[in-house]
Coordinates of C-alpha atoms in Angstrom, one line a residue:
X21 CA 50.1 2.8 -2.5
X22 CA 49.9 6.5 -2.1
X23 CA 47.5 7.5 -4.9
X24 CA 48.1 9.6 -7.8
X25 CA 47.8 12.9 -9.4
X26 CA 44.2 12.4 -10.0
X27 CA 43.4 12.2 -6.3
X28 CA 42.9 8.4 -6.5
X29 CA 44.1 6.4 -3.3
X30 CA 44.5 3.1 -2.5
X31 CA 40.9 2.4 -1.3
X32 CA 39.6 3.8 -4.6
X33 CA 41.8 1.4 -6.4
X34 CA 40.7 -1.4 -4.6
X35 CA 37.2 -0.4 -4.7
X36 CA 37.5 0.0 -8.6
X37 CA 39.2 -3.2 -9.0
X38 CA 36.6 -5.1 -6.8
X39 CA 33.6 -3.7 -8.6
X40 CA 35.1 -4.3 -12.1
X41 CA 35.7 -7.8 -11.4
X42 CA 32.4 -8.5 -9.7
X43 CA 30.4 -7.2 -12.6
X44 CA 31.5 -10.3 -14.4
X45 CA 31.6 -12.9 -11.7
X46 CA 29.3 -15.7 -11.1
X47 CA 27.8 -15.4 -7.6
X48 CA 29.6 -17.7 -6.0
X49 CA 32.9 -16.4 -7.0
X50 CA 32.4 -13.5 -4.9
X51 CA 34.3 -15.1 -1.7
X52 CA 37.4 -15.9 -4.1
X53 CA 37.3 -11.7 -5.1
X54 CA 36.8 -10.8 -1.3
X55 CA 39.9 -13.1 -0.6
X56 CA 42.0 -11.2 -3.2
X57 CA 40.5 -7.9 -1.9
X58 CA 41.6 -9.1 1.5
X59 CA 45.3 -9.7 0.5
X60 CA 45.5 -6.3 -1.2
X61 CA 44.2 -4.3 2.0
X62 CA 46.8 -6.1 4.1
X63 CA 44.2 -8.2 6.1
X64 CA 44.3 -11.9 7.3
X65 CA 41.0 -12.9 5.9
X66 CA 37.4 -11.8 5.1
X67 CA 34.6 -14.2 4.9
X68 CA 31.1 -13.6 3.7
X69 CA 28.1 -14.9 5.3
X70 CA 24.4 -14.6 4.3
X71 CA 21.3 -15.1 6.4
X72 CA 19.3 -18.4 5.9
X73 CA 15.8 -18.5 4.8
X74 CA 14.2 -18.4 8.5
X75 CA 16.7 -16.0 10.1
X76 CA 18.4 -18.3 12.7
X77 CA 21.9 -18.7 10.9
X78 CA 24.3 -17.1 9.2
X79 CA 25.7 -19.3 6.4
X80 CA 29.1 -18.6 4.8
X81 CA 29.3 -18.1 1.1
X82 CA 32.5 -20.4 1.0
X83 CA 33.2 -23.9 1.8
X84 CA 34.8 -24.6 5.0
X85 CA 33.7 -22.1 7.8
X86 CA 30.5 -23.0 9.9
X87 CA 27.4 -21.5 10.0
X88 CA 27.0 -18.8 12.9
X89 CA 23.9 -18.7 15.1
X90 CA 22.4 -15.4 15.1
X91 CA 21.2 -15.2 18.6
X92 CA 24.5 -16.4 20.4
X93 CA 27.7 -14.9 18.3
X94 CA 29.1 -11.9 17.8
X95 CA 28.6 -11.9 14.1
X96 CA 24.5 -12.4 15.1
X97 CA 24.9 -9.3 17.2
X98 CA 26.1 -7.4 14.3
X99 CA 23.4 -8.7 12.2
X100 CA 20.6 -8.2 14.8
X101 CA 21.8 -4.5 15.5
X102 CA 22.9 -3.4 12.3
X103 CA 26.2 -2.2 13.8
X104 CA 29.8 -3.0 14.0
X105 CA 30.9 -5.7 16.6
X106 CA 34.5 -6.6 17.4
X107 CA 35.6 -10.0 18.5
X108 CA 38.8 -10.8 20.1
X109 CA 39.9 -14.4 18.7
X110 CA 42.8 -16.8 19.6
X111 CA 46.4 -15.7 18.4
X112 CA 45.7 -12.2 19.4
X113 CA 43.5 -12.0 16.4
X114 CA 40.7 -9.4 16.0
X115 CA 37.8 -9.9 13.9
X116 CA 35.4 -7.2 12.8
X117 CA 31.9 -8.0 12.0
X118 CA 30.1 -5.7 9.5
X119 CA 26.2 -6.1 8.8
X120 CA 25.4 -6.5 4.8
X121 CA 22.5 -4.3 4.1
X122 CA 20.7 -3.4 1.1
X123 CA 19.0 -0.1 1.9
X124 CA 17.1 -1.5 5.1
X125 CA 17.2 -5.5 4.4
X126 CA 19.4 -7.4 6.5
X127 CA 21.4 -9.8 4.1
X128 CA 24.2 -11.1 6.2
X129 CA 27.6 -10.1 7.7
X130 CA 31.1 -9.4 6.7
X131 CA 33.9 -11.0 9.0
X132 CA 37.3 -9.4 8.7
X133 CA 40.2 -10.9 10.5
X134 CA 43.2 -8.9 11.3
X135 CA 46.0 -8.4 13.7
X136 CA 44.8 -4.7 14.4
X137 CA 41.8 -2.9 13.4
X138 CA 42.4 0.9 12.8
X139 CA 40.2 3.6 11.4
X140 CA 41.7 3.2 7.8
X141 CA 41.2 -0.6 7.6
X142 CA 37.6 -0.4 9.3
X143 CA 36.5 2.3 6.4
X144 CA 38.1 -0.3 3.8
X145 CA 35.9 -2.8 5.2
X146 CA 32.9 -0.5 5.3
X147 CA 33.4 0.0 1.7
X148 CA 33.7 -3.5 1.1
X149 CA 30.4 -4.2 3.0
X150 CA 28.5 -1.6 0.8
X151 CA 29.9 -2.9 -2.5
X152 CA 29.0 -6.7 -1.4
X153 CA 25.7 -5.7 -0.4
X154 CA 24.7 -4.2 -3.9
X155 CA 26.6 -7.2 -5.5
X156 CA 24.7 -9.9 -3.7
X157 CA 21.5 -8.1 -4.2
X158 CA 21.9 -7.9 -7.9
X159 CA 22.8 -11.4 -8.4
X160 CA 21.1 -13.5 -6.2
X161 CA 17.7 -13.0 -7.7
X162 CA 19.1 -15.3 -10.7
X163 CA 21.5 -17.4 -8.6
X164 CA 20.1 -21.1 -7.5
X165 CA 23.3 -21.1 -5.6
X166 CA 22.3 -18.2 -3.3
X167 CA 18.8 -20.1 -2.7
X168 CA 20.8 -23.2 -1.9
X169 CA 23.1 -21.7 0.4
X170 CA 20.2 -19.9 2.7
X171 CA 17.9 -23.2 2.9
X172 CA 18.4 -25.9 5.3
X173 CA 16.1 -28.5 3.6
X174 CA 14.1 -29.1 0.6
X175 CA 11.0 -26.7 -0.3
X176 CA 7.6 -27.8 -1.4
X177 CA 6.3 -26.8 -4.6
X178 CA 3.6 -24.1 -3.5
X179 CA 6.2 -22.3 -1.2
X180 CA 8.7 -22.3 -4.0
X181 CA 6.0 -20.7 -6.3
X182 CA 4.8 -18.3 -4.0
X183 CA 8.2 -17.2 -2.8
X184 CA 9.0 -16.3 -6.4
X185 CA 6.7 -13.6 -6.3
X186 CA 7.5 -12.1 -2.9
X187 CA 9.5 -8.7 -2.6
X188 CA 12.4 -8.1 -0.5
X189 CA 11.6 -9.0 3.3
X190 CA 12.1 -5.5 4.6
X191 CA 11.8 -1.8 2.7
X192 CA 12.0 1.6 3.7
X193 CA 13.5 4.9 3.9
X194 CA 14.1 7.4 6.4
X195 CA 10.2 7.8 7.5
X196 CA 8.8 4.4 7.2
X197 CA 10.0 0.8 7.5
X198 CA 8.0 -2.2 6.6
X199 CA 9.2 -5.9 7.1
X200 CA 7.4 -9.3 7.0
X201 CA 8.2 -12.8 7.9
X202 CA 6.3 -15.9 6.6
X203 CA 6.6 -19.6 8.2
X204 CA 6.4 -22.5 7.7
X205 CA 9.3 -21.2 5.4
X206 CA 9.6 -24.4 3.2
X207 CA 5.9 -25.5 3.3
X208 CA 3.6 -22.3 2.5
X209 CA 0.4 -22.9 1.1
X210 CA -1.4 -19.6 0.5
X211 CA 0.0 -16.7 2.2
X212 CA 2.1 -13.8 1.0
X213 CA 2.8 -10.1 1.4
X214 CA 3.8 -7.2 -0.6
X215 CA 5.0 -3.8 0.0
X216 CA 6.2 -0.9 -2.2
X217 CA 7.4 2.8 -1.9
X218 CA 6.9 5.8 -3.8
X219 CA 7.7 9.1 -2.7
X220 CA 4.6 9.9 -0.8
X221 CA 3.3 6.7 -0.1
X222 CA 3.9 3.0 1.6
X223 CA 1.7 0.3 0.3
X224 CA 1.3 -2.7 2.1
X225 CA -0.4 -6.2 1.4
X226 CA -1.2 -9.3 3.5
X227 CA -2.7 -12.3 1.7
X228 CA -4.4 -15.5 2.9
X229 CA -5.9 -17.7 0.2
X230 CA -8.5 -20.6 1.1
X231 CA -6.6 -24.0 1.5
X232 CA -3.3 -24.8 1.8
X233 CA -2.2 -26.4 -1.5
X234 CA -0.9 -25.3 -5.0
X235 CA -4.6 -23.9 -5.8
X236 CA -4.1 -21.9 -2.9
X237 CA -0.8 -20.8 -3.9
X238 CA -2.1 -19.9 -7.4
X239 CA -4.9 -17.8 -5.7
X240 CA -2.7 -15.8 -3.8
X241 CA -0.5 -15.2 -7.0
X242 CA -3.1 -14.0 -8.9
X243 CA -4.1 -11.7 -6.3
X244 CA -0.8 -10.3 -5.8
X245 CA -0.4 -9.9 -9.8
X246 CA -3.6 -8.2 -9.8
X247 CA -2.9 -6.1 -6.9
X248 CA 0.3 -5.2 -8.5
X249 CA -1.0 -4.5 -11.9
X250 CA -3.7 -1.8 -10.4
X251 CA -1.1 -0.4 -8.0
X252 CA 1.3 0.4 -10.9
X253 CA -1.6 2.0 -13.0
X254 CA -2.3 4.2 -10.0
X255 CA -5.5 3.0 -8.9
X256 CA -7.1 3.5 -5.5
X257 CA -7.7 1.2 -2.8
X258 CA -11.2 0.1 -4.1
X259 CA -10.1 -0.4 -7.5
X260 CA -7.1 -2.4 -6.0
X261 CA -9.7 -4.8 -4.5
X262 CA -12.2 -4.8 -7.6
X263 CA -9.4 -5.8 -9.8
X264 CA -8.4 -8.6 -7.5
X265 CA -11.8 -9.9 -7.4
X266 CA -12.3 -9.7 -11.1
X267 CA -9.4 -11.6 -11.4
X268 CA -10.2 -14.3 -9.2
X269 CA -13.5 -14.9 -10.8
X270 CA -12.5 -15.1 -14.0
X271 CA -9.3 -17.5 -13.6
X272 CA -10.1 -19.3 -10.2
X273 CA -14.0 -18.8 -9.5
X274 CA -13.9 -21.6 -6.9
X275 CA -11.3 -19.8 -4.8
X276 CA -11.1 -16.9 -2.5
X277 CA -8.7 -14.9 -0.7
X278 CA -8.9 -12.7 2.6
X279 CA -6.3 -10.3 2.7
X280 CA -5.5 -6.3 4.1
X281 CA -4.8 -3.8 1.4
X282 CA -3.4 -0.7 2.9
X283 CA -1.7 2.7 1.9
X284 CA 0.4 5.0 4.5
X285 CA 0.8 8.8 3.6
X286 CA 4.0 9.3 4.7
X287 CA 3.9 12.9 5.2
X288 CA 0.8 13.0 7.2
X289 CA 0.7 9.6 8.8
X290 CA -2.7 8.7 8.0
X291 CA -3.0 5.0 7.2
X292 CA -5.9 3.7 5.0
X293 CA -7.1 0.1 4.2
X294 CA -9.6 -1.9 3.3
X295 CA -10.2 -5.3 5.1
X296 CA -11.4 -8.1 3.0
X297 CA -12.5 -11.0 5.7
X298 CA -9.0 -10.8 7.3
X299 CA -8.1 -10.6 11.2
X300 CA -8.1 -6.7 11.9
X301 CA -4.3 -5.1 12.2
X302 CA -3.1 -4.2 15.4
X303 CA -1.7 -0.8 16.4
X304 CA 1.3 -0.8 18.7
X305 CA 1.8 2.6 20.6
X306 CA 4.6 3.1 23.5
X307 CA 5.4 -0.5 23.3
X308 CA 1.7 -1.2 24.1
X309 CA -1.0 -2.7 21.7
X310 CA -3.9 -0.6 21.8
X311 CA -7.2 -2.6 22.2
X312 CA -9.2 -2.7 19.1
X313 CA -8.0 0.4 18.0
X314 CA -8.0 -0.6 14.2
X315 CA -11.2 -2.9 14.4
X316 CA -13.7 -2.1 11.8
X317 CA -16.8 -3.6 10.3
X318 CA -15.6 -6.5 8.1
X319 CA -15.7 -6.9 4.1
X320 CA -16.2 -10.3 2.3
X321 CA -13.1 -11.8 1.2
X322 CA -11.9 -11.2 -2.5
X323 CA -13.0 -13.6 -5.1
X324 CA -16.3 -14.8 -3.3
X325 CA -19.9 -13.9 -4.5
X326 CA -20.8 -11.1 -1.8
X327 CA -17.5 -9.4 -3.1
X328 CA -18.6 -9.7 -6.8
X329 CA -22.2 -8.3 -6.0
X330 CA -21.0 -4.6 -6.3
X331 CA -21.1 -3.8 -2.8
X332 CA -18.9 -0.7 -2.1
X333 CA -15.9 -1.5 -0.2
X334 CA -15.3 0.6 2.7
X335 CA -11.9 2.4 3.1
X336 CA -11.0 3.0 6.7
X337 CA -8.7 5.7 8.0
X338 CA -6.5 6.1 11.2
X339 CA -4.1 8.8 12.1
X340 CA -0.6 7.7 13.2
X341 CA 1.7 9.2 15.7
X342 CA 5.1 9.4 15.2
X343 CA 6.6 6.0 16.2
X344 CA 3.7 3.9 15.9
X345 CA 4.0 0.6 14.5
X346 CA 0.9 -1.4 12.3
X347 CA 1.1 -5.1 12.6
X348 CA -0.9 -7.2 10.0
X349 CA -1.4 -10.8 10.6
X350 CA -2.9 -14.1 9.1
X351 CA -5.2 -16.4 11.3
X352 CA -2.6 -19.0 11.3
X353 CA -0.7 -17.1 14.0
X354 CA -3.6 -17.1 16.5
X355 CA -5.4 -20.4 15.6
X356 CA -2.0 -22.5 16.3
X357 CA -2.3 -25.2 18.7
X358 CA 0.1 -25.1 21.9
X359 CA 0.7 -28.0 24.3
X360 CA -2.5 -28.4 25.9
X361 CA -4.3 -28.0 22.4
X362 CA -5.8 -24.8 23.1
X363 CA -5.4 -21.8 20.5
X364 CA -2.4 -19.6 20.8
X365 CA -5.1 -17.0 20.7
X366 CA -5.3 -13.2 20.5
X367 CA -4.5 -12.5 23.9
X368 CA -1.1 -14.8 24.0
X369 CA -0.2 -13.5 20.7
X370 CA -0.6 -9.5 22.0
X371 CA 1.8 -10.7 25.2
X372 CA 4.3 -12.0 22.8
X373 CA 4.2 -8.9 20.9
X374 CA 4.7 -6.6 23.9
X375 CA 8.0 -8.6 24.9
X376 CA 9.2 -8.5 21.2
X377 CA 8.7 -4.9 21.2
X378 CA 9.8 -3.8 24.7
X379 CA 13.4 -4.4 24.4
X380 CA 13.3 -1.4 21.7
X381 CA 14.5 -3.3 18.8
X382 CA 14.6 -2.3 15.2
X383 CA 11.1 -3.3 13.7
X384 CA 13.0 -6.2 11.4
X385 CA 14.7 -7.7 14.6
X386 CA 11.4 -7.0 16.5
X387 CA 9.6 -9.2 14.1
X388 CA 12.3 -11.7 13.9
X389 CA 12.3 -12.7 17.6
X390 CA 8.1 -12.3 17.2
X391 CA 8.1 -15.1 14.8
X392 CA 10.5 -17.3 16.6
X393 CA 8.9 -16.9 20.0
X394 CA 5.5 -18.2 18.2
X395 CA 7.2 -21.1 16.4
X396 CA 9.0 -22.0 20.1
X397 CA 5.1 -22.5 21.4
X398 CA 4.4 -24.5 18.1
X399 CA 7.7 -26.7 18.7
X400 CA 8.5 -25.2 14.9
X401 CA 5.5 -27.3 13.4
X402 CA 2.5 -24.8 12.5
X403 CA -0.3 -26.4 11.0
X404 CA -1.4 -23.5 9.0
X405 CA 0.5 -20.7 7.2
X406 CA 1.5 -17.9 9.7
X407 CA 2.5 -14.5 8.1
X408 CA 3.4 -11.1 9.9
X409 CA 3.8 -7.8 8.4
X410 CA 4.8 -4.9 10.6
X411 CA 4.9 -1.1 9.3
X412 CA 6.6 1.4 11.7
X413 CA 6.3 5.2 10.9
X414 CA 9.1 7.3 11.9
X415 CA 9.1 10.9 10.3
X416 CA 12.2 12.6 11.0
X417 CA 10.3 16.1 11.5
X418 CA 6.8 16.9 12.5

């Protein structure tokens, strides 16, 4: 194909056809559409892989190919680095692995097999990866097929409920990235996170409800809904906390919730936050955790009588430097037990953070490695929820 008088070339026709068919396709019909694209583009094979819930494996959307380990394969390297990786396979074939990314959220990878990979082929593959990322994002919200593909075992009801409320794992723009992980992935009780972007501000929240059951999940869900409701009405941080206090007192009077509610001014790098009975956030600068940099006097948890007594909630402030990372975490991280029965502890946690960030990995990858290291210390059996939320401020110009 050489194009026509309108200026449309073969790439545009292939892309247009894929988009037209993808709009009406069921989610699990995407592999068949991609195979037709491969044939039309002169490629031998294209496989679509999505990341599993714990970011350990890349799982094929079609039946047949095996799952791929993220830490030991070329596909995993493409996912971890968000960059093209080319693998030479049997029969003098080449496989190009391209990351599937929605904004800054890593969805999986695209595997393209061909005898040769020139600039034209790679351009078509990048176009296909961009289209597929948008299609997967739009369809996964209402497809149980996607959920089943990314799970390795049954999920308990409280975890199912909380995950229905969660935003994307990673959000961001050219100035900031916010990324989070939760474990145990299938047995969450009361932990959750939230983050949202406006043109001027990043909003970030981490929550930890009392207990580890369905009532805990309900508490967190009410707290998150209250936070979003007030935030979307442009309320400031004290009003956000007051809304949650009031909602919990009315609907779940015997429950309470700790948490940090934060706002980051994207132009000035000023972090503002309220800490409601939660472990203080950590400030990571130049690959070091600055001891006690964000420690401030505590506030009562949300929903407790002390929090409802009319006391003013204190808003704390900290000016960040470009490249700073702020890490929020729940106490399930530091209170977990290791082999000798001792707590994992803040010091060991801090050392783990330093190792995870010292390699210069992007924030989402550093956090993925951090939570997996913590799980290894616990033999993948956490006694309480462990949630991490990492914010990195990296303005382009100052």
